[in-house]
C-alpha atoms as a printed R data frame, in Angstrom:
    type eleno elety resid chain resno       x       y       z
1   ATOM     1    CA   MET     A     1  89.570  96.671 107.133
2   ATOM     2    CA   LEU     A     2  89.809 111.113  99.043
3   ATOM     3    CA   LYS     A     3  88.615 112.627  95.428
4   ATOM     4    CA   SER     A     4  86.689 110.606  93.225
5   ATOM     5    CA   VAL     A     5  84.608 107.684  94.162
6   ATOM     6    CA   ALA     A     6  87.527 105.737  94.821
7   ATOM     7    CA   ILE     A     7  91.600 106.452  94.459
8   ATOM     8    CA   VAL     A     8  93.300 104.092  92.261
9   ATOM     9    CA   ALA     A     9  96.536 104.896  93.176
10  ATOM    10    CA   MET     A    10  96.348 104.186  96.685
11  ATOM    11    CA   THR     A    11  98.303 102.797  99.458
12  ATOM    12    CA   LEU     A    12  96.633 100.565 101.916
13  ATOM    13    CA   THR     A    13  97.702 100.399 105.686
14  ATOM    14    CA   THR     A    14  96.987  97.254 107.793
15  ATOM    15    CA   GLY     A    15  95.184  96.921 110.191
16  ATOM    16    CA   VAL     A    16  94.325  93.484 111.386
17  ATOM    17    CA   CYS     A    17  96.066  90.215 110.025
18  ATOM    18    CA   ALA     A    18  96.099  87.312 110.539
19  ATOM    19    CA   CYS     A    19  98.016  84.140 108.193
20  ATOM    20    CA   SER     A    20  97.821  80.482 109.190
21  ATOM    21    CA   ASP     A    21  96.992  76.880 107.968
22  ATOM    22    CA   ALA     A    22  94.451  76.217 110.638
23  ATOM    23    CA   HIS     A    23  94.593  79.234 113.242
24  ATOM    24    CA   PRO     A    24  95.282  83.333 112.449
25  ATOM    25    CA   LYS     A    25  98.055  84.731 114.178
26  ATOM    26    CA   PRO     A    26  98.787  88.332 114.655
27  ATOM    27    CA   SER     A    27 101.365  89.904 113.415
28  ATOM    28    CA   ARG     A    28 102.797  93.290 113.623
29  ATOM    29    CA   ALA     A    29 104.670  95.514 110.751
30  ATOM    30    CA   ARG     A    30 107.229  97.863 112.729
31  ATOM    31    CA   ASP     A    31 107.919 100.175 109.544
32  ATOM    32    CA   PRO     A    32 105.863 102.852 108.588
33  ATOM    33    CA   LEU     A    33 107.966 103.008 105.056
34  ATOM    34    CA   SER     A    34 107.846  98.802 104.817
35  ATOM    35    CA   SER     A    35 106.474  97.369 101.606
36  ATOM    36    CA   ALA     A    36 103.107  97.799 102.376
37  ATOM    37    CA   GLU     A    37 104.152 101.615 102.754
38  ATOM    38    CA   ALA     A    38 101.768 101.703 105.579
39  ATOM    39    CA   ARG     A    39 101.369 102.379 109.263
40  ATOM    40    CA   ALA     A    40  98.668 101.013 111.656
41  ATOM    41    CA   PRO     A    41  97.299 102.649 114.661
42  ATOM    42    CA   THR     A    42  99.471 101.397 117.854
43  ATOM    43    CA   GLY     A    43  97.662  98.494 119.739
44  ATOM    44    CA   GLN     A    44  96.720  96.935 115.912
45  ATOM    45    CA   SER     A    45  98.350  94.092 114.502
46  ATOM    46    CA   SER     A    46  99.698  95.066 110.646
47  ATOM    47    CA   GLN     A    47 101.138  92.706 108.079
48  ATOM    48    CA   ALA     A    48 102.699  93.753 104.383
49  ATOM    49    CA   ASP     A    49 101.742  92.579 101.351
50  ATOM    50    CA   SER     A    50 104.281  89.912 101.090
51  ATOM    51    CA   SER     A    51 103.237  87.814 103.704
52  ATOM    52    CA   PHE     A    52 100.600  86.250 100.700
53  ATOM    53    CA   ALA     A    53 100.829  86.207  96.805
54  ATOM    54    CA   PRO     A    54  97.122  87.016  96.083
55  ATOM    55    CA   ARG     A    55  96.199  85.697  91.981
56  ATOM    56    CA   ALA     A    56  92.423  85.673  91.304
57  ATOM    57    CA   ALA     A    57  89.806  87.771  92.911
58  ATOM    58    CA   VAL     A    58  86.356  85.978  93.439
59  ATOM    59    CA   ALA     A    59  83.508  87.287  92.048
60  ATOM    60    CA   VAL     A    60  80.309  87.483  93.767
61  ATOM    61    CA   PRO     A    61  77.154  88.352  91.591
62  ATOM    62    CA   GLY     A    62  75.243  91.036  93.194
63  ATOM    63    CA   ALA     A    63  77.813  91.633  95.564
64  ATOM    64    CA   ARG     A    64  77.451  95.432  96.706
65  ATOM    65    CA   LEU     A    65  80.300  97.910  96.105
66  ATOM    66    CA   ALA     A    66  81.245  99.510  99.341
67  ATOM    67    CA   THR     A    67  81.625 102.877  97.179
68  ATOM    68    CA   GLU     A    68  77.712 102.581  98.234
69  ATOM    69    CA   ASN     A    69  78.189 103.986 100.884
70  ATOM    70    CA   VAL     A    70  80.150 107.390 100.116
71  ATOM    71    CA   GLY     A    71  78.064 110.402 100.850
72  ATOM    72    CA   LYS     A    72  76.710 108.271 103.305
73  ATOM    73    CA   ASN     A    73  75.827 109.203 107.284
74  ATOM    74    CA   ASP     A    74  78.222 112.885 107.262
75  ATOM    75    CA   MET     A    75  79.324 113.502 110.102
76  ATOM    76    CA   THR     A    76  77.960 116.306 111.948
77  ATOM    77    CA   GLY     A    77  79.622 119.541 111.939
78  ATOM    78    CA   ALA     A    78  82.765 117.972 110.524
79  ATOM    79    CA   ALA     A    79  81.808 119.468 107.550
80  ATOM    80    CA   GLN     A    80  82.470 123.128 108.536
81  ATOM    81    CA   LEU     A    81  85.690 122.698 109.905
82  ATOM    82    CA   ALA     A    82  88.283 124.903 108.153
83  ATOM    83    CA   ARG     A    83  91.352 123.753 106.371
84  ATOM    84    CA   ILE     A    84  94.348 123.975 109.172
85  ATOM    85    CA   GLY     A    85  98.053 124.367 107.826
86  ATOM    86    CA   ARG     A    86  98.086 121.360 105.503
87  ATOM    87    CA   VAL     A    87  95.363 119.127 107.591
88  ATOM    88    CA   SER     A    88  91.687 118.644 105.989
89  ATOM    89    CA   VAL     A    89  89.022 116.812 106.957
90  ATOM    90    CA   ASP     A    90  86.389 115.710 104.812
91  ATOM    91    CA   SER     A    91  83.016 114.525 106.673
92  ATOM    92    CA   HIS     A    92  82.076 111.941 103.787
93  ATOM    93    CA   PRO     A    93  83.250 108.044 104.708
94  ATOM    94    CA   HIS     A    94  86.150 106.694 102.430
95  ATOM    95    CA   CYS     A    95  85.265 103.806 100.246
96  ATOM    96    CA   SER     A    96  87.655 102.789  98.337
97  ATOM    97    CA   ASN     A    97  86.762 100.074  95.392
98  ATOM    98    CA   SER     A    98  90.163  99.517  94.505
99  ATOM    99    CA   ALA     A    99  92.324  96.827  95.072
100 ATOM   100    CA   GLU     A   100  95.110  97.614  92.903
101 ATOM   101    CA   LYS     A   101  98.444  98.496  94.281
102 ATOM   102    CA   PRO     A   102  99.828 101.914  92.645
103 ATOM   103    CA   PRO     A   103 102.872 101.254  90.079
104 ATOM   104    CA   ALA     A   104 106.399 101.556  92.205
105 ATOM   105    CA   ASP     A   105 107.239 104.807  90.710
106 ATOM   106    CA   GLN     A   106 104.196 106.032  92.022
107 ATOM   107    CA   ALA     A   107 105.259 105.652  95.014
108 ATOM   108    CA   ARG     A   108 108.500 106.973  95.184
109 ATOM   109    CA   TRP     A   109 107.445 110.114  97.025
110 ATOM   110    CA   LEU     A   110 107.295 108.336 100.512
111 ATOM   111    CA   SER     A   111 111.111 107.635  99.842
112 ATOM   112    CA   GLN     A   112 112.007 111.494 100.705
113 ATOM   113    CA   PRO     A   113 113.691 112.312 103.706
114 ATOM   114    CA   ALA     A   114 111.127 115.562 104.598
115 ATOM   115    CA   VAL     A   115 108.253 113.248 103.500
116 ATOM   116    CA   GLN     A   116 109.354 110.347 105.971
117 ATOM   117    CA   LYS     A   117 110.039 112.463 108.566
118 ATOM   118    CA   ALA     A   118 106.422 113.845 107.883
119 ATOM   119    CA   VAL     A   119 104.490 110.892 108.351
120 ATOM   120    CA   TYR     A   120 106.282 109.693 111.854
121 ATOM   121    CA   ALA     A   121 105.494 113.052 112.860
122 ATOM   122    CA   LEU     A   122 101.525 112.522 111.450
123 ATOM   123    CA   ASP     A   123 102.227 108.618 113.158
124 ATOM   124    CA   GLU     A   124 103.500 110.316 116.668
125 ATOM   125    CA   ALA     A   125 100.406 113.408 117.024
126 ATOM   126    CA   ILE     A   126  97.884 110.981 116.322
127 ATOM   127    CA   ARG     A   127  98.701 108.203 118.371
128 ATOM   128    CA   GLU     A   128  96.431 109.581 121.146
129 ATOM   129    CA   PHE     A   129  93.511 108.712 118.927
130 ATOM   130    CA   ALA     A   130  94.584 105.313 118.279
131 ATOM   131    CA   GLY     A   131  91.568 103.619 119.408
132 ATOM   132    CA   ASP     A   132  89.528 105.538 117.240
133 ATOM   133    CA   GLN     A   133  92.276 105.170 113.790
134 ATOM   134    CA   ILE     A   134  91.037 102.456 111.770
135 ATOM   135    CA   GLY     A   135  94.341 103.109 109.875
136 ATOM   136    CA   THR     A   136  96.362 105.305 107.634
137 ATOM   137    CA   ILE     A   137  96.556 105.353 103.925
138 ATOM   138    CA   PHE     A   138  98.685 107.356 100.988
139 ATOM   139    CA   ASP     A   139  96.723 109.325  97.973
140 ATOM   140    CA   HIS     A   140 100.143 109.039  95.629
141 ATOM   141    CA   LYS     A   141  98.602 111.274  92.788
142 ATOM   142    CA   ALA     A   142  98.053 113.808  95.453
143 ATOM   143    CA   GLY     A   143 101.011 113.036  97.519
144 ATOM   144    CA   ARG     A   144  99.072 112.913 101.059
145 ATOM   145    CA   ALA     A   145  98.328 111.264 103.745
146 ATOM   146    CA   LEU     A   146  94.638 110.464 104.806
147 ATOM   147    CA   VAL     A   147  94.272 109.061 108.510
148 ATOM   148    CA   ILE     A   148  90.670 107.087 108.516
149 ATOM   149    CA   PHE     A   149  88.832 106.711 111.699
150 ATOM   150    CA   HIS     A   150  85.880 104.558 112.836
151 ATOM   151    CA   THR     A   151  82.956 106.358 112.106
152 ATOM   152    CA   ASP     A   152  81.569 106.496 115.587
153 ATOM   153    CA   PHE     A   153  84.394 109.077 116.128
154 ATOM   154    CA   ARG     A   154  83.699 112.955 116.620
155 ATOM   155    CA   ASP     A   155  86.427 114.305 117.827
156 ATOM   156    CA   TYR     A   156  87.665 115.892 114.250
157 ATOM   157    CA   ALA     A   157  88.685 119.133 115.855
158 ATOM   158    CA   SER     A   158  90.964 118.053 118.114
159 ATOM   159    CA   ALA     A   159  92.617 115.554 116.052
160 ATOM   160    CA   GLN     A   160  93.076 118.670 113.310
161 ATOM   161    CA   ARG     A   161  94.700 120.507 115.784
162 ATOM   162    CA   ARG     A   162  97.147 118.215 117.185
163 ATOM   163    CA   VAL     A   163  98.482 116.957 114.223
164 ATOM   164    CA   ALA     A   164  98.529 120.273 112.212
165 ATOM   165    CA   PRO     A   165 101.688 122.163 114.071
166 ATOM   166    CA   GLU     A   166 103.175 118.533 113.404
167 ATOM   167    CA   VAL     A   167 103.037 117.768 110.181
168 ATOM   168    CA   THR     A   168 103.761 120.764 107.734
169 ATOM   169    CA   SER     A   169 105.291 119.257 104.452
170 ATOM   170    CA   ILE     A   170 103.001 117.274 103.255
171 ATOM   171    CA   ASP     A   171  98.963 117.559 103.252
172 ATOM   172    CA   VAL     A   172  96.876 115.660 105.748
173 ATOM   173    CA   LEU     A   173  93.224 114.795 105.750
174 ATOM   174    CA   LEU     A   174  91.083 113.757 108.409
175 ATOM   175    CA   VAL     A   175  88.303 111.245 107.125
176 ATOM   176    CA   PRO     A   176  85.774 108.624 108.218
177 ATOM   177    CA   GLY     A   177  85.657 105.134 107.240
178 ATOM   178    CA   CYS     A   178  83.136 102.722 105.343
179 ATOM   179    CA   HIS     A   179  81.960 100.709 107.675
180 ATOM   180    CA   SER     A   180  80.655 100.554 111.528
181 ATOM   181    CA   ARG     A   181  82.944  99.487 114.100
182 ATOM   182    CA   ALA     A   182  80.260  96.915 115.374
183 ATOM   183    CA   GLU     A   183  80.703  95.951 111.413
184 ATOM   184    CA   ILE     A   184  84.212  95.628 111.364
185 ATOM   185    CA   ALA     A   185  84.145  93.335 114.355
186 ATOM   186    CA   LYS     A   186  81.186  90.951 113.100
187 ATOM   187    CA   ALA     A   187  83.177  90.467 109.954
188 ATOM   188    CA   GLU     A   188  86.303  90.221 112.073
189 ATOM   189    CA   ARG     A   189  84.796  87.430 114.130
190 ATOM   190    CA   VAL     A   190  83.302  85.059 111.006
191 ATOM   191    CA   LEU     A   191  87.061  85.635 109.809
192 ATOM   192    CA   SER     A   192  88.765  84.628 113.162
193 ATOM   193    CA   GLN     A   193  85.984  81.591 114.193
194 ATOM   194    CA   ARG     A   194  86.421  79.835 110.327
195 ATOM   195    CA   ASP     A   195  82.952  77.818 110.526
196 ATOM   196    CA   TRP     A   196  81.406  80.011 107.185
197 ATOM   197    CA   HIS     A   197  82.338  76.746 105.277
198 ATOM   198    CA   PRO     A   198  82.748  73.186 106.380
199 ATOM   199    CA   ALA     A   199  86.538  73.224 105.081
200 ATOM   200    CA   ALA     A   200  87.329  77.181 106.056
201 ATOM   201    CA   LYS     A   201  89.377  75.722 109.269
202 ATOM   202    CA   ARG     A   202  91.286  73.297 107.427
203 ATOM   203    CA   THR     A   203  92.290  75.791 104.358
204 ATOM   204    CA   PRO     A   204  94.836  78.167 104.832
205 ATOM   205    CA   LEU     A   205  93.966  81.781 104.384
206 ATOM   206    CA   ALA     A   206  95.437  85.107 105.143
207 ATOM   207    CA   PHE     A   207  93.459  88.219 106.235
208 ATOM   208    CA   HIS     A   208  94.089  92.157 107.055
209 ATOM   209    CA   LEU     A   209  91.869  95.130 107.470
210 ATOM   210    CA   ASP     A   210  92.296  97.165 105.248
211 ATOM   211    CA   PRO     A   211  91.116 100.692 105.836
212 ATOM   212    CA   SER     A   212  90.719 101.992 102.439
213 ATOM   213    CA   PHE     A   213  87.008 100.556 102.730
214 ATOM   214    CA   SER     A   214  87.011  99.563 106.488
215 ATOM   215    CA   GLY     A   215  86.935  95.575 105.661
216 ATOM   216    CA   PHE     A   216  89.125  92.871 105.348
217 ATOM   217    CA   ASP     A   217  91.161  91.927 102.485
218 ATOM   218    CA   VAL     A   218  90.859  88.137 102.420
219 ATOM   219    CA   VAL     A   219  93.624  85.480 100.490
220 ATOM   220    CA   VAL     A   220  92.151  81.797 100.774
221 ATOM   221    CA   ASP     A   221  94.433  79.116  99.736
222 ATOM   222    CA   GLU     A   222  93.959  78.170  95.864
223 ATOM   223    CA   SER     A   223  93.028  74.695  96.086
224 ATOM   224    CA   ALA     A   224  89.650  76.075  97.863
225 ATOM   225    CA   PRO     A   225  87.651  78.341  95.859
226 ATOM   226    CA   GLU     A   226  83.877  77.203  97.307
227 ATOM   227    CA   VAL     A   227  86.010  78.186 100.363
228 ATOM   228    CA   ALA     A   228  86.444  81.547  99.493
229 ATOM   229    CA   GLU     A   229  83.584  81.938  97.203
230 ATOM   230    CA   SER     A   230  81.429  81.214 100.360
231 ATOM   231    CA   LEU     A   231  83.021  83.741 102.865
232 ATOM   232    CA   ALA     A   232  82.994  86.730  99.880
233 ATOM   233    CA   LYS     A   233  78.956  85.474  99.724
234 ATOM   234    CA   MET     A   234  78.557  85.642 103.281
235 ATOM   235    CA   LEU     A   235  80.584  89.030 104.158
236 ATOM   236    CA   GLY     A   236  80.076  91.017 101.020
237 ATOM   237    CA   GLN     A   237  81.145  94.194 101.043
238 ATOM   238    CA   MET     A   238  82.642  93.792 103.710
239 ATOM   239    CA   VAL     A   239  85.716  91.470 101.983
240 ATOM   240    CA   ARG     A   240  87.760  91.302  99.189
241 ATOM   241    CA   VAL     A   241  88.284  88.302  99.038
242 ATOM   242    CA   SER     A   242  90.499  86.177  96.521
243 ATOM   243    CA   LEU     A   243  92.770  82.403  95.139
244 ATOM   244    CA   GLY     A   244  96.035  82.622  95.871
245 ATOM   245    CA   ARG     A   245  99.182  81.164  98.166
246 ATOM   246    CA   PRO     A   246  99.000  82.311 101.765
247 ATOM   247    CA   GLN     A   247 102.154  81.595 103.738
248 ATOM   248    CA   ARG     A   248 102.293  80.305 107.397
249 ATOM   249    CA   THR     A   249 103.844  83.725 109.725
């Protein structure tokens, strides 16, 4: 898979995506301002929201919200980093519990030439930290970009110094993700192996890593609600599961 507990007007960057009937297949988004309005770190695959049509979220009784991690595991020393130019650092993990896409008019600011130039400059500036990133998302209400890093990343000072001279027309926030690298890898293995339910391997589904909560957005074919419910119960706050019509890519 920045601040009230969750920013509801947020567009997501997809990180890892798999869409198929029986075997997940990765694909890569090429345009950072595509329909997903997002940018995944170099080396990770991504896919726009148009690859599937989610319809209904799967409720899991007793499941914890990712927002419970807000305020925990503060980065040592990061809170003391001063703002440089338009680049700030937040020491608290970013855990959004909102899966809703913002209205189209809220995203119009991303189409401005100066903003597009800034987004590309940001992407180039943080490329050297690609292995430590989960992805980049946009806060449309605040008009800023948020670069989400893995929780074991510590060199925020270097990242801030690298980005600040290159991005001067939009605000940028560097922040740790909600879940650890190990938790993300474990959830991805479950999704890839597709053995959490007897019918999982023959049920069409699509999933991608959502940096807003460092977990996976998963769409399971609407014909198999029991597969979706089983997955949601197994992975809990590491997934947002909905029923829909995943398309083969």
